[in-house]
Every structure is written in C-alpha cells, then in structure tokens.
Short mmCIF file of C-alpha atoms in Angstrom, two decimals:
data_model
loop_
_atom_site.label_atom_id
_atom_site.label_comp_id
_atom_site.label_asym_id
_atom_site.label_seq_id
_atom_site.Cartn_x
_atom_site.Cartn_y
_atom_site.Cartn_z
CA MET A 1424 -17.56 4.82 11.92
CA GLY A 1425 -20.12 2.28 10.48
CA LYS A 1426 -19.92 -1.68 10.94
CA THR A 1427 -20.30 -2.62 7.71
CA TYR A 1428 -18.80 -1.26 4.27
CA GLU A 1429 -21.61 -0.54 2.12
CA GLY A 1430 -19.80 -0.73 -1.32
CA GLY A 1431 -19.15 1.98 -3.70
CA VAL A 1432 -20.02 3.84 -6.67
CA PRO A 1433 -18.69 3.54 -10.44
CA LEU A 1434 -15.34 5.02 -10.25
CA ALA A 1435 -13.84 3.56 -13.42
CA GLU A 1436 -15.04 2.49 -16.80
CA VAL A 1437 -13.69 -0.15 -19.52
CA VAL A 1438 -14.19 1.29 -22.86
CA ARG A 1439 -13.47 -1.08 -25.83
CA SER A 1440 -13.76 0.39 -29.56
CA GLY A 1441 -15.89 3.45 -28.21
CA PHE A 1442 -18.24 0.70 -25.89
CA VAL A 1443 -18.39 0.75 -22.37
CA GLU A 1444 -18.26 -3.00 -21.71
CA GLY A 1445 -17.42 -2.90 -17.97
CA VAL A 1446 -17.30 -0.84 -14.79
CA HIS A 1447 -15.67 -0.71 -11.61
CA ARG A 1448 -17.34 0.34 -8.50
CA GLY A 1449 -15.45 1.63 -5.51
CA SER A 1450 -14.78 4.13 -3.03
CA VAL A 1451 -12.36 7.12 -2.70
CA VAL A 1452 -11.79 10.11 -0.33
CA VAL A 1453 -9.48 13.02 -0.79
CA LEU A 1454 -8.20 15.07 2.17
CA ASP A 1455 -6.74 18.33 1.92
CA SER A 1456 -3.16 19.22 3.55
CA ALA A 1457 -4.97 19.98 6.96
CA GLY A 1458 -7.03 16.50 6.85
CA ALA A 1459 -10.32 17.70 6.11
CA SER A 1460 -12.42 16.05 3.33
CA LEU A 1461 -12.07 17.75 0.17
CA ALA A 1462 -14.08 15.12 -1.96
CA ALA A 1463 -15.47 11.71 -1.64
CA ALA A 1464 -17.18 9.08 -3.66
CA GLY A 1465 -18.71 5.95 -2.12
CA ASP A 1466 -18.48 4.72 1.46
CA VAL A 1467 -15.52 6.40 2.93
CA THR A 1468 -16.38 5.81 6.81
CA SER A 1469 -17.11 2.11 6.92
CA PRO A 1470 -14.33 -0.31 7.73
CA ILE A 1471 -12.30 -2.00 5.00
CA PHE A 1472 -9.10 -4.03 5.16
CA PRO A 1473 -6.34 -1.94 3.89
CA ARG A 1474 -4.21 -5.04 3.67
CA SER A 1475 -0.58 -4.26 2.88
CA SER A 1476 -1.49 -0.28 2.92
CA ASN A 1477 -1.09 -0.76 6.71
CA LYS A 1478 2.54 -1.53 6.69
CA PRO A 1479 3.95 1.43 7.10
CA MET A 1480 1.96 2.10 10.35
CA GLN A 1481 2.98 -1.37 11.53
CA ALA A 1482 6.69 -0.39 10.59
CA VAL A 1483 6.08 2.54 13.04
CA GLY A 1484 5.11 0.33 15.77
CA MET A 1485 7.98 -1.81 15.58
CA LEU A 1486 10.51 1.19 15.80
CA ARG A 1487 8.50 2.37 18.77
CA ALA A 1488 9.05 -1.21 20.32
CA GLY A 1489 12.56 -1.52 20.01
CA LEU A 1490 13.41 -2.30 16.43
CA SER A 1491 16.88 -0.79 15.36
CA LEU A 1492 17.83 -0.82 11.74
CA THR A 1493 21.27 0.54 10.47
CA GLU A 1494 20.08 1.36 6.95
CA PRO A 1495 16.95 3.18 5.66
CA ALA A 1496 16.59 0.62 2.98
CA ASP A 1497 16.10 -2.09 5.86
CA LEU A 1498 13.24 -0.04 6.92
CA ALA A 1499 11.92 0.28 3.55
CA ILE A 1500 11.84 -3.58 3.21
CA VAL A 1501 10.09 -3.93 6.67
CA SER A 1502 7.37 -1.67 5.14
CA ALA A 1503 7.30 -3.49 1.63
CA SER A 1504 5.45 -5.65 -0.43
CA HIS A 1505 8.27 -6.74 -2.59
CA ALA A 1506 8.59 -8.01 -5.93
CA GLY A 1507 10.96 -10.69 -4.97
CA GLU A 1508 13.89 -9.40 -7.08
CA GLU A 1509 17.27 -10.42 -6.11
CA PHE A 1510 17.99 -7.32 -4.14
CA HIS A 1511 14.98 -7.55 -2.17
CA LEU A 1512 15.57 -11.14 -1.22
CA ALA A 1513 19.31 -10.34 -0.16
CA ARG A 1514 17.92 -7.57 2.14
CA VAL A 1515 15.55 -9.75 3.97
CA ALA A 1516 18.09 -12.69 4.18
CA GLY A 1517 20.47 -10.15 5.61
CA LEU A 1518 18.05 -9.09 8.50
CA LEU A 1519 17.31 -12.72 9.45
CA ALA A 1520 21.18 -13.51 9.29
CA GLY A 1521 22.17 -10.51 11.40
CA ALA A 1522 19.82 -11.50 14.12
CA GLY A 1523 20.95 -15.17 13.92
CA LEU A 1524 17.57 -16.21 12.40
CA SER A 1525 16.94 -18.00 9.07
CA GLU A 1526 13.96 -18.29 6.57
CA ASP A 1527 12.60 -21.13 8.32
CA ASP A 1528 11.61 -18.66 11.46
CA LEU A 1529 9.23 -16.63 8.89
CA HIS A 1530 5.72 -17.57 9.21
CA CYS A 1531 4.68 -16.18 6.08
CA PRO A 1532 3.99 -18.96 3.49
CA PRO A 1533 6.36 -20.21 0.84
CA ASP A 1534 5.60 -18.46 -2.42
CA LEU A 1535 6.80 -17.35 -5.83
CA PRO A 1536 7.99 -13.86 -6.48
CA ALA A 1537 5.23 -11.41 -7.12
CA GLY A 1538 7.09 -9.88 -9.61
CA ASP A 1539 6.51 -11.16 -13.06
CA LEU A 1540 10.15 -11.05 -14.15
CA ALA A 1541 11.46 -12.30 -10.70
CA ARG A 1542 9.05 -15.06 -10.86
CA MET A 1543 9.82 -16.16 -14.41
CA ALA A 1544 13.67 -16.05 -13.50
CA VAL A 1545 12.90 -18.35 -10.45
CA LEU A 1546 11.16 -20.78 -12.92
CA ARG A 1547 13.55 -20.82 -15.65
CA SER A 1548 16.30 -21.82 -13.03
CA GLY A 1549 14.14 -24.56 -11.70
CA GLY A 1550 13.33 -23.15 -8.53
CA GLY A 1551 10.02 -23.11 -6.58
CA PRO A 1552 8.34 -21.29 -3.65
CA ALA A 1553 10.18 -19.93 -0.74
CA ARG A 1554 9.12 -18.05 2.19
CA VAL A 1555 11.75 -15.34 1.78
CA GLN A 1556 10.32 -14.79 -1.70
CA MET A 1557 6.73 -13.96 -0.33
CA ASN A 1558 6.22 -10.41 -0.66
CA CYS A 1559 5.73 -9.80 3.03
CA SER A 1560 8.83 -11.36 4.09
CA GLY A 1561 10.17 -8.01 4.93
CA LYS A 1562 7.34 -7.39 7.10
CA HIS A 1563 7.83 -10.65 8.90
CA ALA A 1564 11.59 -10.27 9.23
CA GLY A 1565 11.22 -6.98 10.98
CA MET A 1566 8.63 -8.36 13.14
CA LEU A 1567 10.89 -11.29 14.41
CA LEU A 1568 13.82 -8.43 15.13
CA THR A 1569 11.24 -6.28 16.85
CA CYS A 1570 10.42 -9.41 19.18
CA ARG A 1571 14.03 -10.07 19.61
CA ALA A 1572 14.64 -6.26 20.61
CA ALA A 1573 11.45 -5.99 22.79
CA GLY A 1574 12.25 -9.28 24.73
CA TRP A 1575 9.27 -10.81 23.40
CA PRO A 1576 9.05 -14.70 22.48
CA LEU A 1577 9.53 -15.44 18.73
CA GLU A 1578 6.72 -18.27 18.99
CA GLY A 1579 3.46 -17.29 17.48
CA TYR A 1580 4.62 -13.67 16.73
CA TRP A 1581 1.81 -13.38 13.99
CA ARG A 1582 -1.05 -14.34 16.56
CA ILE A 1583 -3.32 -11.33 17.41
CA GLU A 1584 -2.83 -12.11 21.18
CA HIS A 1585 0.83 -11.90 20.98
CA PRO A 1586 2.26 -8.79 22.69
CA LEU A 1587 3.86 -7.69 19.46
CA GLN A 1588 0.38 -7.89 17.46
CA ARG A 1589 -1.26 -5.73 20.27
CA TRP A 1590 1.11 -3.09 20.02
CA LEU A 1591 1.33 -2.89 16.33
CA ARG A 1592 -2.72 -2.54 16.85
CA GLU A 1593 -2.47 0.48 18.98
CA THR A 1594 -0.07 2.25 16.59
CA VAL A 1595 -2.36 1.49 13.61
CA GLU A 1596 -5.41 2.78 15.77
CA GLU A 1597 -3.48 5.93 16.71
CA PHE A 1598 -2.49 6.68 13.11
CA THR A 1599 -6.03 6.11 11.74
CA GLY A 1600 -7.79 7.71 14.62
CA GLU A 1601 -10.08 4.92 14.61
CA GLU A 1602 -10.69 1.60 16.38
CA ALA A 1603 -9.75 -1.55 14.41
CA VAL A 1604 -13.58 -2.95 14.58
CA ALA A 1605 -12.51 -5.91 12.43
CA VAL A 1606 -9.40 -8.13 12.85
CA GLY A 1607 -8.64 -10.66 10.13
CA VAL A 1608 -5.80 -12.95 8.83
CA ASP A 1609 -4.17 -11.29 5.84
CA GLY A 1610 -2.45 -13.52 3.04
CA CYS A 1611 0.78 -13.45 4.64
CA GLY A 1612 -0.83 -15.13 7.85
CA ALA A 1613 -0.41 -11.99 10.11
CA PRO A 1614 -3.17 -9.80 11.34
CA VAL A 1615 -4.85 -7.20 9.26
CA LEU A 1616 -6.61 -4.71 11.02
CA SER A 1617 -9.78 -2.69 9.52
CA ALA A 1618 -9.90 0.89 8.98
CA SER A 1619 -12.11 3.30 6.72
CA LEU A 1620 -10.84 5.02 3.74
CA THR A 1621 -11.04 8.41 5.41
CA GLY A 1622 -8.92 6.77 8.52
CA LEU A 1623 -6.31 5.21 6.05
CA ALA A 1624 -6.07 8.72 4.07
CA THR A 1625 -5.40 10.53 7.61
CA ALA A 1626 -2.80 7.89 8.54
CA TYR A 1627 -0.82 8.57 5.28
CA LEU A 1628 -1.17 12.15 5.97
CA ARG A 1629 -0.01 11.80 9.44
CA LEU A 1630 2.99 9.79 8.20
CA VAL A 1631 4.23 12.46 5.64
CA THR A 1632 3.99 15.21 7.90
CA ALA A 1633 5.86 13.79 10.80
CA GLU A 1634 9.40 15.30 12.05
CA GLY A 1635 12.05 13.40 10.32
CA ASP A 1636 13.59 12.04 13.50
CA THR A 1637 10.12 10.31 14.64
CA GLY A 1638 9.18 6.69 14.11
CA ALA A 1639 6.71 7.94 11.34
CA GLY A 1640 9.24 10.31 9.97
CA LEU A 1641 11.86 7.71 9.51
CA VAL A 1642 9.40 5.04 7.88
CA ALA A 1643 8.14 7.91 5.34
CA ASP A 1644 11.66 9.07 4.46
CA ALA A 1645 12.81 5.50 4.18
CA MET A 1646 10.16 4.26 1.81
CA ARG A 1647 10.54 7.74 -0.65
CA ALA A 1648 14.29 7.15 -0.33
CA HIS A 1649 13.97 3.61 -1.49
CA PRO A 1650 10.93 3.40 -3.54
CA GLU A 1651 12.17 0.32 -5.61
CA VAL A 1652 12.81 -1.71 -2.20
CA VAL A 1653 8.90 -0.83 -1.39
CA GLY A 1654 7.63 -2.47 -4.30
CA GLY A 1655 9.87 -3.21 -7.07
CA THR A 1656 11.59 -1.84 -10.15
CA GLN A 1657 8.43 -1.78 -11.96
CA ALA A 1658 5.82 -1.57 -9.22
CA ASP A 1659 3.14 0.96 -9.69
CA ASP A 1660 3.69 2.50 -6.07
CA THR A 1661 7.54 2.69 -6.64
CA ARG A 1662 7.01 4.28 -10.13
CA LEU A 1663 4.71 6.91 -8.55
CA MET A 1664 7.06 7.66 -5.64
CA ARG A 1665 9.77 8.03 -8.21
CA GLY A 1666 7.99 10.46 -10.31
CA VAL A 1667 6.26 12.57 -7.88
CA PRO A 1668 8.82 14.02 -5.43
CA GLY A 1669 7.82 13.79 -1.71
CA LEU A 1670 4.88 11.32 -2.45
CA LEU A 1671 4.56 8.33 0.09
CA ALA A 1672 2.35 5.53 -1.60
CA LYS A 1673 1.74 2.09 -0.81
CA ILE A 1674 -0.67 -0.49 -2.58
CA GLY A 1675 -2.73 -2.94 -0.79
CA ALA A 1676 -4.40 -6.04 -1.89
CA GLU A 1677 -7.94 -6.27 -3.12
CA GLY A 1678 -7.79 -2.98 -5.07
CA VAL A 1679 -6.52 -0.52 -2.26
CA ILE A 1680 -4.01 2.08 -2.46
CA ALA A 1681 -3.11 5.11 -0.12
CA ALA A 1682 -0.81 8.08 -1.28
CA ALA A 1683 -0.09 11.35 0.34
CA LEU A 1684 2.02 14.54 -0.31
CA PRO A 1685 2.96 17.09 2.57
CA GLY A 1686 1.47 20.40 2.16
CA VAL A 1687 -0.82 19.18 -0.69
CA GLY A 1688 -3.23 16.20 0.79
CA ALA A 1689 -3.78 12.66 0.94
CA VAL A 1690 -6.04 9.81 -1.14
CA ALA A 1691 -7.12 6.49 -0.02
CA LEU A 1692 -9.39 4.12 -2.28
CA LYS A 1693 -10.75 0.47 -2.85
CA ILE A 1694 -11.89 -0.87 -5.99
CA ASP A 1695 -14.62 -3.16 -4.81
CA ASP A 1696 -13.95 -6.29 -7.08
CA GLY A 1697 -10.26 -6.03 -6.39
CA ALA A 1698 -9.29 -5.07 -9.89
CA GLY A 1699 -5.59 -3.85 -10.07
CA ARG A 1700 -6.48 -2.19 -13.28
CA ALA A 1701 -8.98 0.21 -12.13
CA ARG A 1702 -6.76 1.42 -9.08
CA MET A 1703 -4.27 3.60 -10.60
CA PRO A 1704 -6.52 5.46 -13.21
CA VAL A 1705 -8.77 6.53 -10.14
CA LEU A 1706 -5.65 7.46 -7.93
CA VAL A 1707 -4.39 9.63 -10.71
CA SER A 1708 -7.54 11.32 -11.19
CA ALA A 1709 -7.74 11.90 -7.30
CA LEU A 1710 -4.29 13.27 -7.22
CA ARG A 1711 -5.06 15.68 -9.87
CA ARG A 1712 -8.34 16.63 -8.02
CA LEU A 1713 -5.71 17.85 -5.22
CA GLY A 1714 -3.75 19.85 -7.80
CA VAL A 1715 -0.66 17.33 -8.32
CA ASP A 1716 0.74 17.38 -11.62
CA ALA A 1717 3.66 15.33 -12.80
CA PRO A 1718 4.90 13.38 -15.96
CA VAL A 1719 4.40 9.85 -14.41
CA LEU A 1720 0.75 10.56 -13.76
CA SER A 1721 0.04 10.51 -17.66
CA GLU A 1722 1.35 6.91 -17.80
CA PHE A 1723 -1.25 5.83 -15.24
CA ALA A 1724 -4.09 8.00 -15.99
CA GLU A 1725 -5.47 5.28 -18.53
CA LEU A 1726 -4.99 1.53 -18.88
CA PRO A 1727 -4.69 0.76 -22.75
CA LEU A 1728 -6.92 -2.03 -24.11
CA PHE A 1729 -5.64 -3.79 -27.17
CA GLY A 1730 -7.31 -5.64 -29.91
CA GLY A 1731 -4.55 -7.79 -31.21
CA THR A 1732 -1.76 -5.49 -30.92
CA LEU A 1733 -3.71 -2.35 -31.54
CA PRO A 1734 -4.79 -0.32 -28.84
CA VAL A 1735 -8.55 0.17 -29.17
CA GLY A 1736 -9.61 1.50 -25.88
CA ALA A 1737 -8.70 1.99 -21.88
CA ALA A 1738 -9.77 1.56 -18.47
CA ARG A 1739 -10.26 5.01 -17.42
CA PRO A 1740 -11.93 7.00 -14.64
CA SER A 1741 -15.78 7.00 -15.28
CA ASP A 1742 -17.62 10.20 -16.21
CA ALA A 1743 -19.36 10.09 -13.28
CA LEU A 1744 -16.48 10.39 -10.88
CA ILE A 1745 -14.98 13.40 -12.48
CA LYS A 1746 -18.44 15.36 -13.17
CA LYS A 1747 -20.42 14.35 -10.14
CA PHE A 1748 -17.55 13.74 -7.36
CA TRP A 1749 -14.44 15.91 -8.36
CA SER A 1750 -16.48 18.71 -10.23
CA GLY A 1751 -13.70 18.84 -12.60
CA VAL A 1752 -10.02 18.57 -12.15
CA ALA A 1753 -8.15 21.27 -10.06
CA ARG A 1754 -7.47 24.32 -12.16
CA ASN A 1755 -3.98 25.32 -10.77
CA PRO A 1756 -2.08 22.29 -10.55
CA THR A 1757 0.98 21.68 -8.12
CA LYS A 1758 3.60 20.92 -10.89
CA THR A 1759 6.33 18.41 -9.55
CA SER A 1760 9.43 17.48 -11.70
#
C-alpha cells in the first residue's frame, strides 16, 4: 500500500441547464463476492481516513474485548453516526446509565444533532450543544463500557496509546488486511485509522460474510436490523439498508462510504473534496456495476439541482466513470425487493 493518497479522477459531474458547471473527483473500488477487484477508478490502494466508515470494525473489536449488550439496537448505536433524534439520545443515555456513567464521562465534544430536523427541534426548544447529541456518542459510550468490561481505565480511553485503542487498531487492521500507516484524531476526538479503499471494501465484505454468532456477524446483523439507529430516519445509509435487503452501508466524513452485499460484492469510495452530493450517485453507479437493482437506488442515482422551484439539472455520475471504468452497467441485475 502506498504512503500518500494520489487523488482521484472525475467521478461525478454537476450539470445545470445542460451545461457542466462542476466536477467532483475521487476514487472508487468495486470488489466481487470473492474479494477480487472487479472495477476501480482513481487511487484505491493508498491510505485515506475512512472516518466513521471504520465504526463497524471498531464495534467488533469492542465485542471481542468483552463488551456485552443485551439488545442488537444497542450494538447498532455503538456502530452509528446518529442524527441525534430522541430515540438515539435515549439509547446512548441508557447505555451510560446502565454502567453507572453519565454524559460527562464522554470525551466527544458537545454538539448539536447532525440531523436537520433534530437540530431544529433542539434550537426551537431553547437547547444547545450537548455531548450525547454528538453523532459519535454511541461509539464513545461503547468504548467506555468496553473499558469497564475489560478492566481497562476509563481515563484517557480515547488516546491512541490506551489499551482499548491498541486493541481496536488490531481489529481494524485485521479486517482491512492492511497496516494503519497513518493515525489521526477524528472529529469526535477518538483515533481515526487509515486504510485504502480496497482495504475498506475488503473489511465490509468480511463483515457481511461472517457467521452470525461471531463479533463481525453480530455487528453486521445489528446494523442491518436497525438501520434507523445507524444513521437516522432520513439518513442516506439508513435508507439504503432499508431498501436493499442484506446490504450493509456506512457513511464516513469527507465523502467516504462503504457498502457490501453478501454473495454480490462490496464498494468503497471517497470524493476528494468531501462533497456529500457526489457520494450517493457514485455509490449507486458502483452498486449497479455489481448488478444490484432496487427501487431505492433510483432515488439516489442523481441529485436534482433547482432553478427557483424547478429542477434544471443534477449531480450525477460522470460519463467517464461509466464509459471508461465501468464499461457499462451490468446487463443482468440482481433484483431486490
């Protein structure tokens, strides 16, 4: 694996009134069900920060270290980048209270909810930032509970030298099959470990093909059974998992997303400028390259642009992506209901 991400190629274009006014560059890899590269564009072998797309592997590491949760939805919130809706906050608070902890024990910073509706509700009620509302509070609660279970100190649980973080690093590296050559500090204050897009897609394929009674199987099943906990009622990855049975998907900051479907394959991508509007159209194009077909994909295939109240264009996969790298969409789609 290379040491420096070289950047990607034009993956999406922004078309307004028939005129291409912008281009989003990035990289994307598509693996088949056996883990072999089926198609790729850009730099898919150098390290990037997958950001929150690493959370499912971190959750597996927590289970292996002794984390014990009664409900699968609790495991889903540990793997989540939640929208800060009431049911998200109640679940995080419940995990903390059950361990004799409080919001003050979380290291993630105070924040407003990530979801638009939840954020507006807090502001209308006169509320403000809170640690439990931060979209990574479920992960941090899981980390605290894991330290309790493993007998590790709670103090400094977020530091890379802490036993918890060393353990989680080993787990992420196991699933990606790569050394984390770069370690940073994520937006929530916990470590973020690098991986290539190929390593990230490989990890997701391993998650969805794991036996159900293993840590990986438990995490994948919990996320797919409770997709609204993973993101939120309107989150893109939530809607994808609802609409494509068996699909595991998780968004990461800065234009990252990874997804996998057992028996079909996996996709991982990064939009170089971090633009969220390009992420889903490119992912849909990649899933269709794998032969996946479901009504929900049409909702994300293009992001409409408006002139006043009228649609006048879209952010969509670039012609170069489809013609040069995909060589056309798969002819025999795998239909899902």
